[in-house]
PDB file of C-alpha atoms and ligand atoms in Angstrom:
ATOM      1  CA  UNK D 206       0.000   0.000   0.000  1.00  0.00           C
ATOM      2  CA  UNK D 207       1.113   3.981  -0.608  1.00  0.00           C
ATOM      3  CA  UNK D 208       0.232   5.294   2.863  1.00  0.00           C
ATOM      4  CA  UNK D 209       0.535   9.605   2.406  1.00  0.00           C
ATOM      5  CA  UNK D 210       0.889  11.261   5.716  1.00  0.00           C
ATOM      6  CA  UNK D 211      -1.261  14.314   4.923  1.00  0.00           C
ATOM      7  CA  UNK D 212       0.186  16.278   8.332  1.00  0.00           C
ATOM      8  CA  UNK D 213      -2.145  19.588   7.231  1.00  0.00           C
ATOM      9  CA  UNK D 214      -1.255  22.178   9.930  1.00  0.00           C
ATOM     10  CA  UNK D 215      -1.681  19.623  13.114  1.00  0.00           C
ATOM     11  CA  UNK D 216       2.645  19.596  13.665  1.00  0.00           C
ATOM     12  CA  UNK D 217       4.321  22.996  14.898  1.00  0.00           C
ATOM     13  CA  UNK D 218       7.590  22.144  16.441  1.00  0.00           C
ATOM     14  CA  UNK D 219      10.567  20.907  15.055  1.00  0.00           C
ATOM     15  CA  UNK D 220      10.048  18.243  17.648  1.00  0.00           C
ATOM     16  CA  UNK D 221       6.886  17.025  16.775  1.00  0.00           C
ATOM     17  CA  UNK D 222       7.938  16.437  13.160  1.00  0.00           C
ATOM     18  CA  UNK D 223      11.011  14.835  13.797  1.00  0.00           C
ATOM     19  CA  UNK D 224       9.042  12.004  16.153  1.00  0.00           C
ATOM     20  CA  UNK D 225       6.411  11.510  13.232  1.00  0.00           C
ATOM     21  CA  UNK D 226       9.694  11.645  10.230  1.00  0.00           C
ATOM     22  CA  UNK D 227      10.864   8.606  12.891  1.00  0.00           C
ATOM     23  CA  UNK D 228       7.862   6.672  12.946  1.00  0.00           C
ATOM     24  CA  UNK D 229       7.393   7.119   9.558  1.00  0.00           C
ATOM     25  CA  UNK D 230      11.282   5.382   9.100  1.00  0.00           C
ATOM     26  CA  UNK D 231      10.203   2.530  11.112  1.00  0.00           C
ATOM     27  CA  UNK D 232       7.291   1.458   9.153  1.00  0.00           C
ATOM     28  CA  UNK D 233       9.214   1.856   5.904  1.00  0.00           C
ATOM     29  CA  UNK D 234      12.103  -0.151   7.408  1.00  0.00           C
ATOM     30  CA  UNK D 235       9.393  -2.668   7.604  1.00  0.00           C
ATOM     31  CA  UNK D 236       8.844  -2.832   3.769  1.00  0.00           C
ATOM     32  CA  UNK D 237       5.317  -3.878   3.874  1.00  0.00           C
ATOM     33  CA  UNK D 238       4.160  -0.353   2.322  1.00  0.00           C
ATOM     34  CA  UNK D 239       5.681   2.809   0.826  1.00  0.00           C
ATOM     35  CA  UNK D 240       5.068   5.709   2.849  1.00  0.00           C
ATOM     36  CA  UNK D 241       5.243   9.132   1.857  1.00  0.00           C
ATOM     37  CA  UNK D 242       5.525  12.418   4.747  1.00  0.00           C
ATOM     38  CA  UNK D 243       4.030  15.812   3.554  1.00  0.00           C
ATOM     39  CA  UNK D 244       5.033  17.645   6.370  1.00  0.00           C
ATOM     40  CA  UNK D 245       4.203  21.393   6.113  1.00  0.00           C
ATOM     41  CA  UNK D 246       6.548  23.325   4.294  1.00  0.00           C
ATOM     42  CA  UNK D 247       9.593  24.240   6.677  1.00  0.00           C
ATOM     43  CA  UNK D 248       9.959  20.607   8.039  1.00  0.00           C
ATOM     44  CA  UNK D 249       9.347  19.156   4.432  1.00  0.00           C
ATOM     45  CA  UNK D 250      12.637  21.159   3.048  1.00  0.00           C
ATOM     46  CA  UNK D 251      14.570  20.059   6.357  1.00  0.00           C
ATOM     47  CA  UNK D 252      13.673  16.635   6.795  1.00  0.00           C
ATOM     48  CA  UNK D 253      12.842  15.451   3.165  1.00  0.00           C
ATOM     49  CA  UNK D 254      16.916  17.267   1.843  1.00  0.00           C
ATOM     50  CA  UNK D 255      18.474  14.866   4.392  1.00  0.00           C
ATOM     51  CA  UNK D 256      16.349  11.781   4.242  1.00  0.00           C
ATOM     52  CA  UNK D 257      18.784   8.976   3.483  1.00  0.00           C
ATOM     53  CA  UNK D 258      16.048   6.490   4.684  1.00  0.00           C
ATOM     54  CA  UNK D 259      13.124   4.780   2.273  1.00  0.00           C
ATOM     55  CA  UNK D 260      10.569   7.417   3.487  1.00  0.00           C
ATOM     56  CA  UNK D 261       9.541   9.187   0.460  1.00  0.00           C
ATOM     57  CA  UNK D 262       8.137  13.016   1.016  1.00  0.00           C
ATOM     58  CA  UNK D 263       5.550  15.402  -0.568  1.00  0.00           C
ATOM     59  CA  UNK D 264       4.317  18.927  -0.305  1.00  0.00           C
ATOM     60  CA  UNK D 265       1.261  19.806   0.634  1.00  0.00           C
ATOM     61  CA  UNK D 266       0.591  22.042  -2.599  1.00  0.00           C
ATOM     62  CA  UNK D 267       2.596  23.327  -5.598  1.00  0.00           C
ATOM     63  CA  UNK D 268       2.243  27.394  -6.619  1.00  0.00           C
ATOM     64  CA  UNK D 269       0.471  27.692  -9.553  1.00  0.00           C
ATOM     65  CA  UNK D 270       3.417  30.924 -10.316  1.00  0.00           C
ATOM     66  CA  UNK D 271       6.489  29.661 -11.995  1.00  0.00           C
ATOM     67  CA  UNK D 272       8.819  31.653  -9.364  1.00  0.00           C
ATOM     68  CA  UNK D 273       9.979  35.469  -9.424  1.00  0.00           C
ATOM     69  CA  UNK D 274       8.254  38.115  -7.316  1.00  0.00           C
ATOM     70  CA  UNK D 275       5.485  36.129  -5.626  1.00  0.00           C
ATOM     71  CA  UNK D 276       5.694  36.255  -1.535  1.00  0.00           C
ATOM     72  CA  UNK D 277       4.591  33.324   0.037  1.00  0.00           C
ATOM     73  CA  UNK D 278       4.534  31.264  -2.863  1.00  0.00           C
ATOM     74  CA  UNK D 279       5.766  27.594  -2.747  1.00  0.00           C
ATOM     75  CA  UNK D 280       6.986  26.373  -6.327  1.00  0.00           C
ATOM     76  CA  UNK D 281       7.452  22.978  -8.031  1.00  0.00           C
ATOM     77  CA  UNK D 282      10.780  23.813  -8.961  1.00  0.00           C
ATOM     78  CA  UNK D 283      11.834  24.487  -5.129  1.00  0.00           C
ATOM     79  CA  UNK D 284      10.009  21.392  -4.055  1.00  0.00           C
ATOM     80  CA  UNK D 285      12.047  19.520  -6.526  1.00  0.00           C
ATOM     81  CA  UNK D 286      15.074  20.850  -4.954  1.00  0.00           C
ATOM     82  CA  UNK D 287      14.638  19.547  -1.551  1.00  0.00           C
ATOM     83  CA  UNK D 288      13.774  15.700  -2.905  1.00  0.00           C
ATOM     84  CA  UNK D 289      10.533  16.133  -2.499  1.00  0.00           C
ATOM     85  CA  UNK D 290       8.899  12.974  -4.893  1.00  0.00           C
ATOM     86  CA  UNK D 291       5.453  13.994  -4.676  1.00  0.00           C
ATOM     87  CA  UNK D 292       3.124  16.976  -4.624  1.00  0.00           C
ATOM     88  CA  UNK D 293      -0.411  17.049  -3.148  1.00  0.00           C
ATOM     89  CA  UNK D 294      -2.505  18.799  -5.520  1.00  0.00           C
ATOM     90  CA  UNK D 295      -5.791  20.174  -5.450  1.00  0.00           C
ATOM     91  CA  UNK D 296      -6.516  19.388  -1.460  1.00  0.00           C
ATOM     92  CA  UNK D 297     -10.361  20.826  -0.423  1.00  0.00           C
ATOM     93  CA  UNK D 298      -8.818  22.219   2.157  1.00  0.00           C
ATOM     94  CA  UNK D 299      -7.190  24.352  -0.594  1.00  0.00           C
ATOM     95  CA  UNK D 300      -9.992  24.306  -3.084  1.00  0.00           C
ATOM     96  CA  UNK D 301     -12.208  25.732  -0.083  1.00  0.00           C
ATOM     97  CA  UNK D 302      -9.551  29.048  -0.540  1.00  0.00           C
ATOM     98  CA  UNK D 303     -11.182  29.794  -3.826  1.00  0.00           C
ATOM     99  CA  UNK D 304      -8.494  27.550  -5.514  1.00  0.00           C
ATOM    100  CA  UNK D 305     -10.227  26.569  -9.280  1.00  0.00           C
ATOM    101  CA  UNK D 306      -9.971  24.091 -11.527  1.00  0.00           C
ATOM    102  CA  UNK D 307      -7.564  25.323 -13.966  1.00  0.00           C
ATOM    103  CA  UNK D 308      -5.308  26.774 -11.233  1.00  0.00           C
ATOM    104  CA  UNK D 309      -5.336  22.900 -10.320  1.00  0.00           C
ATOM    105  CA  UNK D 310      -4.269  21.996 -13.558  1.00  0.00           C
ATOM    106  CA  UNK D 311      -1.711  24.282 -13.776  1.00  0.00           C
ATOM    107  CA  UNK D 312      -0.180  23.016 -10.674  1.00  0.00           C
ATOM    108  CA  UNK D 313      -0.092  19.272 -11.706  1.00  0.00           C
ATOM    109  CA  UNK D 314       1.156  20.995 -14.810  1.00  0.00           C
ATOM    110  CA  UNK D 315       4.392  22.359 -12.906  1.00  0.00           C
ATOM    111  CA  UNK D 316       4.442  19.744 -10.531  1.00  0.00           C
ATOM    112  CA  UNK D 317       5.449  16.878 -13.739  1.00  0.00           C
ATOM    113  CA  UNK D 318       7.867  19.245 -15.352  1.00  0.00           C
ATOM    114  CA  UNK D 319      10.031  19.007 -12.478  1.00  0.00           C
ATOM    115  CA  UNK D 320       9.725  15.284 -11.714  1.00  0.00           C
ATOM    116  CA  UNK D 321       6.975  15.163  -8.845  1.00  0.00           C
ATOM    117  CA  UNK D 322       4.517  12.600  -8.912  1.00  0.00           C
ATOM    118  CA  UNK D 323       0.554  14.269  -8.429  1.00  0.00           C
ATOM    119  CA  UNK D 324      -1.265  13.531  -5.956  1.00  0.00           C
ATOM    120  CA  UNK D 325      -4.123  15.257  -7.226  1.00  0.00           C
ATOM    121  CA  UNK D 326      -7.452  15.221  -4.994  1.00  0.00           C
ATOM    122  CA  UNK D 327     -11.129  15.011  -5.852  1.00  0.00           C
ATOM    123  CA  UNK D 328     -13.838  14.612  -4.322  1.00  0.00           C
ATOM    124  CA  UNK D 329     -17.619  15.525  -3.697  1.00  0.00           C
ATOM    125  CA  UNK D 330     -19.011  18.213  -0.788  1.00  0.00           C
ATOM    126  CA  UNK D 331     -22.136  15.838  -0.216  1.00  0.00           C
ATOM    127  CA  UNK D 332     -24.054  13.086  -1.425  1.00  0.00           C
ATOM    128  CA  UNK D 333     -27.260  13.859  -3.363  1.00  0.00           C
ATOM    129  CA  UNK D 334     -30.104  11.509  -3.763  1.00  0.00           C
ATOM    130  CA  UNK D 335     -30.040  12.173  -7.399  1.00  0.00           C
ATOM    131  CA  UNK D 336     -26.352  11.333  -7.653  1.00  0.00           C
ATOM    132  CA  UNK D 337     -25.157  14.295  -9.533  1.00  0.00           C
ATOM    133  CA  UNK D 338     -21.646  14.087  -7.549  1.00  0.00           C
ATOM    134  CA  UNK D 339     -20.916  11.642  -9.923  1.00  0.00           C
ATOM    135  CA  UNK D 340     -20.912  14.423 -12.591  1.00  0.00           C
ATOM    136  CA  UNK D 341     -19.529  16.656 -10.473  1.00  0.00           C
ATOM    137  CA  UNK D 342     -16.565  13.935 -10.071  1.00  0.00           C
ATOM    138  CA  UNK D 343     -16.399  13.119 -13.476  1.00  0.00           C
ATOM    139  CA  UNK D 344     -15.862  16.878 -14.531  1.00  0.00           C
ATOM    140  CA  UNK D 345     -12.938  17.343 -11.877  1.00  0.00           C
ATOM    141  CA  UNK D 346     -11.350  14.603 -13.357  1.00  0.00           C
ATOM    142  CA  UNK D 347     -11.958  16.016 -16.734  1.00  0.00           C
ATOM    143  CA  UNK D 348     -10.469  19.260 -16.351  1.00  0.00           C
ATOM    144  CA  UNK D 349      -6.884  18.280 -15.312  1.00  0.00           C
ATOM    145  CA  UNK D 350      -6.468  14.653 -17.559  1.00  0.00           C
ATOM    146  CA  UNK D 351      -8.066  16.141 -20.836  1.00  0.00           C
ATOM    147  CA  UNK D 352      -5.183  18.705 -21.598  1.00  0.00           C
ATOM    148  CA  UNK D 353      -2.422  16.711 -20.874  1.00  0.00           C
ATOM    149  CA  UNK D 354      -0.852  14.376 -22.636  1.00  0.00           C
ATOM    150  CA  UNK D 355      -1.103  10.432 -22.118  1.00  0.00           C
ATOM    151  CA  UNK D 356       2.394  10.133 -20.364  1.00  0.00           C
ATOM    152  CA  UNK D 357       1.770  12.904 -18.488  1.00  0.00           C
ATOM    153  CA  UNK D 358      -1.931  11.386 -16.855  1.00  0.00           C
ATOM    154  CA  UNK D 359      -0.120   7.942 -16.590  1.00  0.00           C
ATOM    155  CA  UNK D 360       1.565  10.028 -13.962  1.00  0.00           C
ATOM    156  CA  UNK D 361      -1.034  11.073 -11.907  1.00  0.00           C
ATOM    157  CA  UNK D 362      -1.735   9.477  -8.348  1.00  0.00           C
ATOM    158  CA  UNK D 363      -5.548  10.129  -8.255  1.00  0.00           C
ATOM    159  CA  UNK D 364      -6.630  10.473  -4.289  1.00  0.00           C
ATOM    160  CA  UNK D 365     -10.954  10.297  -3.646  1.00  0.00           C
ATOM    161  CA  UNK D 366     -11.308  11.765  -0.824  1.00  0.00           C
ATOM    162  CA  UNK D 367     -14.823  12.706  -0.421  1.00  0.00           C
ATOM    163  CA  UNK D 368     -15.171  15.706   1.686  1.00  0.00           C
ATOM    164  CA  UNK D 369     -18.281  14.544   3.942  1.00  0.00           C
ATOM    165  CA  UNK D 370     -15.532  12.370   5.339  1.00  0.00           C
ATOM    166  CA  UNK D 371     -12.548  14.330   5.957  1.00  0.00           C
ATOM    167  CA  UNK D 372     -11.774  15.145   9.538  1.00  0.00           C
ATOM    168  CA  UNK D 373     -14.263  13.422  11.030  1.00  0.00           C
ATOM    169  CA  UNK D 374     -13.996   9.516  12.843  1.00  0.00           C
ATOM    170  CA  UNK D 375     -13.895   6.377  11.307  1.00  0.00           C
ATOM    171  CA  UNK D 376     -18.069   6.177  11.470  1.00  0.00           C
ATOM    172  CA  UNK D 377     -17.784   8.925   9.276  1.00  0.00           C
ATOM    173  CA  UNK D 378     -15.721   7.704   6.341  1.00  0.00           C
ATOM    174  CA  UNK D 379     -17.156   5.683   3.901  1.00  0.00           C
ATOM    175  CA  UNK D 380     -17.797   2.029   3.836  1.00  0.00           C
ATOM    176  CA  UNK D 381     -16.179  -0.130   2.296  1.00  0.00           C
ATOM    177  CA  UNK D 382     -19.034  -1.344  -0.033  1.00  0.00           C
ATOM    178  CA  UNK D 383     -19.636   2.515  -1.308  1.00  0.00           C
ATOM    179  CA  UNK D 384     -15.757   2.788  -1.828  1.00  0.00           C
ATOM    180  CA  UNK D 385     -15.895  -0.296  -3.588  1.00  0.00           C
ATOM    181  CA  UNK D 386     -18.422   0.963  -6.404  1.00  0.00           C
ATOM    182  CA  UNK D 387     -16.635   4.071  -6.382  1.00  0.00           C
ATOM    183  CA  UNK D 388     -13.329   3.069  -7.704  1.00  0.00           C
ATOM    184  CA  UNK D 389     -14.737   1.138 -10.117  1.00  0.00           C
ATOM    185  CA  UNK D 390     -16.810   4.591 -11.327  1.00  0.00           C
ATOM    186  CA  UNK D 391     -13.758   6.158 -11.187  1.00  0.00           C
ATOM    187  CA  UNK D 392     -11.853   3.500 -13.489  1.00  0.00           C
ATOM    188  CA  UNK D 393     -14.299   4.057 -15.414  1.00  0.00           C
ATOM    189  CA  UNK D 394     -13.716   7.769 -15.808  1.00  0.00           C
ATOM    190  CA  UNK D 395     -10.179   7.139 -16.032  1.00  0.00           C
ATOM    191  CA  UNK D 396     -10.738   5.153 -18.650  1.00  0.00           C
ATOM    192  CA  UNK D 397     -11.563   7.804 -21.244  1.00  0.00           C
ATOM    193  CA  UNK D 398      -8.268   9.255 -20.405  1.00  0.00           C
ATOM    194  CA  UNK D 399      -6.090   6.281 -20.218  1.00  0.00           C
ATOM    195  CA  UNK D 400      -4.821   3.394 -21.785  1.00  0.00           C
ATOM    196  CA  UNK D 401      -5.131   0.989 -18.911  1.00  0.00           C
ATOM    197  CA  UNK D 402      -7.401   2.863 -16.403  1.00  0.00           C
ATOM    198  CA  UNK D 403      -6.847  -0.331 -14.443  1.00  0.00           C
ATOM    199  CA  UNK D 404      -2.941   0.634 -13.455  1.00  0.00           C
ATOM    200  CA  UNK D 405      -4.257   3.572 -11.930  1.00  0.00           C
ATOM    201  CA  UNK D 406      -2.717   4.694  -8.518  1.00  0.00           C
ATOM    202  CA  UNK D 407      -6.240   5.325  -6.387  1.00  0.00           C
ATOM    203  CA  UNK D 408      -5.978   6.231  -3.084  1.00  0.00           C
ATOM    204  CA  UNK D 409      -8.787   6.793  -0.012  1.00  0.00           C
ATOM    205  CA  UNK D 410      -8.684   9.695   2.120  1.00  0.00           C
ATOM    206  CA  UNK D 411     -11.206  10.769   4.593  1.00  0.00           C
ATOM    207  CA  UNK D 412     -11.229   9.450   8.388  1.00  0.00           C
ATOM    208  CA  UNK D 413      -8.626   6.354   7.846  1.00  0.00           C
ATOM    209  CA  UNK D 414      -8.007   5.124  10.869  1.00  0.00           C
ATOM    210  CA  UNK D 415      -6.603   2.121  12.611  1.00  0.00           C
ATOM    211  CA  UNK D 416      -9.515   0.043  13.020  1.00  0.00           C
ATOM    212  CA  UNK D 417     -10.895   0.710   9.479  1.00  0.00           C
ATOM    213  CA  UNK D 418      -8.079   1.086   7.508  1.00  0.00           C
ATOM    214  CA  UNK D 419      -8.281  -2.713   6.867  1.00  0.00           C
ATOM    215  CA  UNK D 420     -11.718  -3.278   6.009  1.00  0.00           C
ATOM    216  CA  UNK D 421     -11.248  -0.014   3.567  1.00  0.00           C
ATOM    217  CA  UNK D 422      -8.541  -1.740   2.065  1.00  0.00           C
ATOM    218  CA  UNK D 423      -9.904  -5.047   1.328  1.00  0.00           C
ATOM    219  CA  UNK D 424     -11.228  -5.664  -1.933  1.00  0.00           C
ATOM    220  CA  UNK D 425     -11.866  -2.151  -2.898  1.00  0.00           C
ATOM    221  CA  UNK D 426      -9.408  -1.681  -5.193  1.00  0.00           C
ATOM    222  CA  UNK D 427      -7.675   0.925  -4.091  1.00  0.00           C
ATOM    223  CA  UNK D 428      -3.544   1.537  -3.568  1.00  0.00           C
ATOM    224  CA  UNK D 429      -3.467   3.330  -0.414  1.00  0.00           C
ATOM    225  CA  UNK D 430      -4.365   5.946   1.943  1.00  0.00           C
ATOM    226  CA  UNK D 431      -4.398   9.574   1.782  1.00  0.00           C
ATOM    227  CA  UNK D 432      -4.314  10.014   6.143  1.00  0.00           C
ATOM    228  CA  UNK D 433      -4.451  13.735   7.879  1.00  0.00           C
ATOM    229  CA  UNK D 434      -5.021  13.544  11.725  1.00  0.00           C
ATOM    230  CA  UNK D 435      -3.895   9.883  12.182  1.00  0.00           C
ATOM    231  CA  UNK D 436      -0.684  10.360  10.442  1.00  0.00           C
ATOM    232  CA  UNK D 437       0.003  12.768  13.375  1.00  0.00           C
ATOM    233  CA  UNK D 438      -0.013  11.045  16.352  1.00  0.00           C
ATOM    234  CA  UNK D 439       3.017   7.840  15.975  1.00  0.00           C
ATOM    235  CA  UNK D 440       1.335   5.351  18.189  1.00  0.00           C
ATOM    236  CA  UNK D 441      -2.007   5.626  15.327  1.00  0.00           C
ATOM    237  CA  UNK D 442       0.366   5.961  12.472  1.00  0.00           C
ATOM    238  CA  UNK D 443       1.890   2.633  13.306  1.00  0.00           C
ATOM    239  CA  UNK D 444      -0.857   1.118  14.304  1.00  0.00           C
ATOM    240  CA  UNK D 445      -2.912   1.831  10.955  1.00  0.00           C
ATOM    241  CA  UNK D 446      -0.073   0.922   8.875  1.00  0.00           C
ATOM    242  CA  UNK D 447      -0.030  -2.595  11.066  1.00  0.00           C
ATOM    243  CA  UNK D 448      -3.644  -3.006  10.630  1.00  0.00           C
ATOM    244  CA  UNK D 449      -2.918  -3.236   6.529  1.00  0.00           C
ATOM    245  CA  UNK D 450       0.105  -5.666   6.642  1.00  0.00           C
TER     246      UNK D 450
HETATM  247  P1  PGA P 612      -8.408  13.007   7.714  1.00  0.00           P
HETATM  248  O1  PGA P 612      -7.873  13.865   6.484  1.00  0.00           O
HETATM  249  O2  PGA P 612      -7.696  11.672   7.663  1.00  0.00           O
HETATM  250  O3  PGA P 612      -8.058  13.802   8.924  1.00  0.00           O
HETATM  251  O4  PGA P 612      -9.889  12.846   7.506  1.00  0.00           O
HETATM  252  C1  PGA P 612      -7.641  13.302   5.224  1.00  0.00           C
HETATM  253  C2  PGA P 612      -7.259  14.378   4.252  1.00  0.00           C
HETATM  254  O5  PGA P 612      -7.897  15.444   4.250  1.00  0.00           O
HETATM  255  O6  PGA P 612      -6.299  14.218   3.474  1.00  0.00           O
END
């Protein structure tokens, strides 16, 4: 499994985040699953330019700028720099700041040309009895595979993370049976996009916790996790990752 350790804004010392960058060693050294940090920003560029361990990192966005005078701005390019391997794209914690599709695209855009792998994020605001989220998946999807080029979706780590789900406890997320049906929808979609929609990385986000990380996982069809407030406490972390061995 790809377990991402979404750490949001939950770690603010230097302390914190090198206790979680040592958990997260310890379950790699394992070598049942890859596991990828994305610490925010100033521990990602400390912890991810030294890593000499398996841990793999990510940001937790790419700037939609290509560099120069923008303040505050966080580009692909600098994320590259640091050995960053990944880039969370497209978060709705980030689409909630106004953030629109095409800024999205752009960002997964940037993100490829300097060798990070997307981890671009859909997912629906709530369930309607008339199941037009499905559309409203289906065009998310739409507007950052259609422009790009076949290599470049190939390349694309597609996360569902549904936001109904996010932040909330395990009774929240979704069960296994409606996770089930939706990766197969979104193979579907994917599937008008790529050659084998099958190969697609899809992970789960949304309440993953130790005791239903497993039953998530099972049968589903997806690759892995996408994990905020678990991924922030070690004795969780290691326990979810042990629940999926
Ligand atoms: P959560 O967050 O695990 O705290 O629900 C997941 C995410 O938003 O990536």
């Amino acid at each position: 499994m790809l377990i991402v350790a979404n750490w949001k804004a939950y770690v603010e010392t230097l302390e914190k985040a090198k206790r979680l960058y040592a958990a997260g060693k310890r379950i790699a050294a394992a070598g049942h699953h890859d596991i990828v940090l994305a610490p925010p920003a100033p521990y990602l560029g400390l912890l991810a330019s030294a890593n000499r361990s398996n841990v793999e990192f990510a940001s937790q966005d790419v700037s939609e700028t290509l560099g120069g005078a923008a303040t505050g701005e966080m580009t692909a390019a600098a994320v590259a720099s640091v050995k960053a391997a990944y880039a969370i794209i497209g978060h709705s914690e980030r689409r909630a700041l106004g953030e629109s599709d095409a800024e999205i695209l752009e960002k997964v855009r940037h993100a490829l040309a300097h060798g990070l792998t997307p981890i671009l994020c859909i997912g629906e605001r709530e369930r309607d009895p008339e199941a037009s989220y499905l559309a409203f998946l289906r065009k998310q999807i739409q507007s950052v595979y259609e422009p790009l080029s076949p290599k470049e979706r190939a390349a694309i780590v597609l996360a569902y993370e549904p936001i109904w789900a996010i932040g909330k406890s395990a009774a929240d997320a979704i069960t296994p049976t409606d996770l089930n049906e939706m990766v197969l929808y979104l193979r579907k979609v994917l599937g008008e996009y790529l050659k084998s929609p099958g190969k697609a990385r899809i992970l789960y986000g949304g309440s993953v916790e130790p005791g239903n990380a497993r039953a998530l996982a099972a049968g589903s069809g997806i690759e892995g996790f996408l994990v905020g407030r678990a991924s922030t406490d070690t004795q969780a972390f290691g326990a979810l990752a042990k629940a999926l061995n």
